[in-house]
């Protein structure tokens, strides 16, 4: 059995189960401001906490949805290591993505991963589909949910 075949067989036993929970990350105003500058999205609901507190139902500034989503890579690093003979992991995209709850400046987030499907795509690539839930500490509803696709690329034989 090749390392890829072994990885697929092992992962198949985990379908439907939570396979990782990350550490918490604080999304503070500095992070939001830096993301706004980097992406040229400096809408006041993100970068003006005083105005956002006065003029929105959020009670202050909120993180960009894409900032929240961009933390998915950090959460994955917390949860997944390299498999035997795996040479890299590649973000393959999303099937579905929903932003459910605004993330206030100062909130703490973590990612939870539930394996939904796995398959060998080629002789070197394993495709994993995880349901990613990004939790907001102290909230019942998550910030977002997404079906995230990732490739585990293995060294050729």
PDB file of N, CA and C in Angstrom, residues 34 36 46 78 85 99 106 128:
ATOM      1  N   UNK A  34      -4.989  46.628   9.889  1.00  0.00           N
ATOM      2  CA  UNK A  34      -3.947  46.164   8.969  1.00  0.00           C
ATOM      3  C   UNK A  34      -4.553  45.415   7.785  1.00  0.00           C
ATOM      4  N   UNK A  36      -7.552  45.916   6.590  1.00  0.00           N
ATOM      5  CA  UNK A  36      -8.210  46.945   5.782  1.00  0.00           C
ATOM      6  C   UNK A  36      -7.217  47.619   4.839  1.00  0.00           C
ATOM      7  N   UNK A  46     -15.435  48.891   9.769  1.00  0.00           N
ATOM      8  CA  UNK A  46     -14.259  48.129  10.191  1.00  0.00           C
ATOM      9  C   UNK A  46     -13.227  49.000  10.910  1.00  0.00           C
ATOM     10  N   UNK A  78      -2.847  24.695  13.131  1.00  0.00           N
ATOM     11  CA  UNK A  78      -2.982  24.199  14.499  1.00  0.00           C
ATOM     12  C   UNK A  78      -3.452  22.748  14.541  1.00  0.00           C
ATOM     13  N   UNK A  85       5.311  10.981   3.853  1.00  0.00           N
ATOM     14  CA  UNK A  85       5.618  11.229   2.436  1.00  0.00           C
ATOM     15  C   UNK A  85       4.783  12.347   1.815  1.00  0.00           C
ATOM     16  N   UNK A  99     -21.202  33.591   5.869  1.00  0.00           N
ATOM     17  CA  UNK A  99     -20.843  34.424   7.015  1.00  0.00           C
ATOM     18  C   UNK A  99     -22.103  34.574   7.854  1.00  0.00           C
ATOM     19  N   UNK A 106     -11.870  42.577  19.112  1.00  0.00           N
ATOM     20  CA  UNK A 106     -11.595  42.032  20.436  1.00  0.00           C
ATOM     21  C   UNK A 106     -12.094  40.614  20.644  1.00  0.00           C
ATOM     22  N   UNK A 128      -9.315  16.383   0.344  1.00  0.00           N
ATOM     23  CA  UNK A 128     -10.082  16.326   1.598  1.00  0.00           C
ATOM     24  C   UNK A 128     -11.111  17.436   1.574  1.00  0.00           C
TER      25      UNK A 128
END
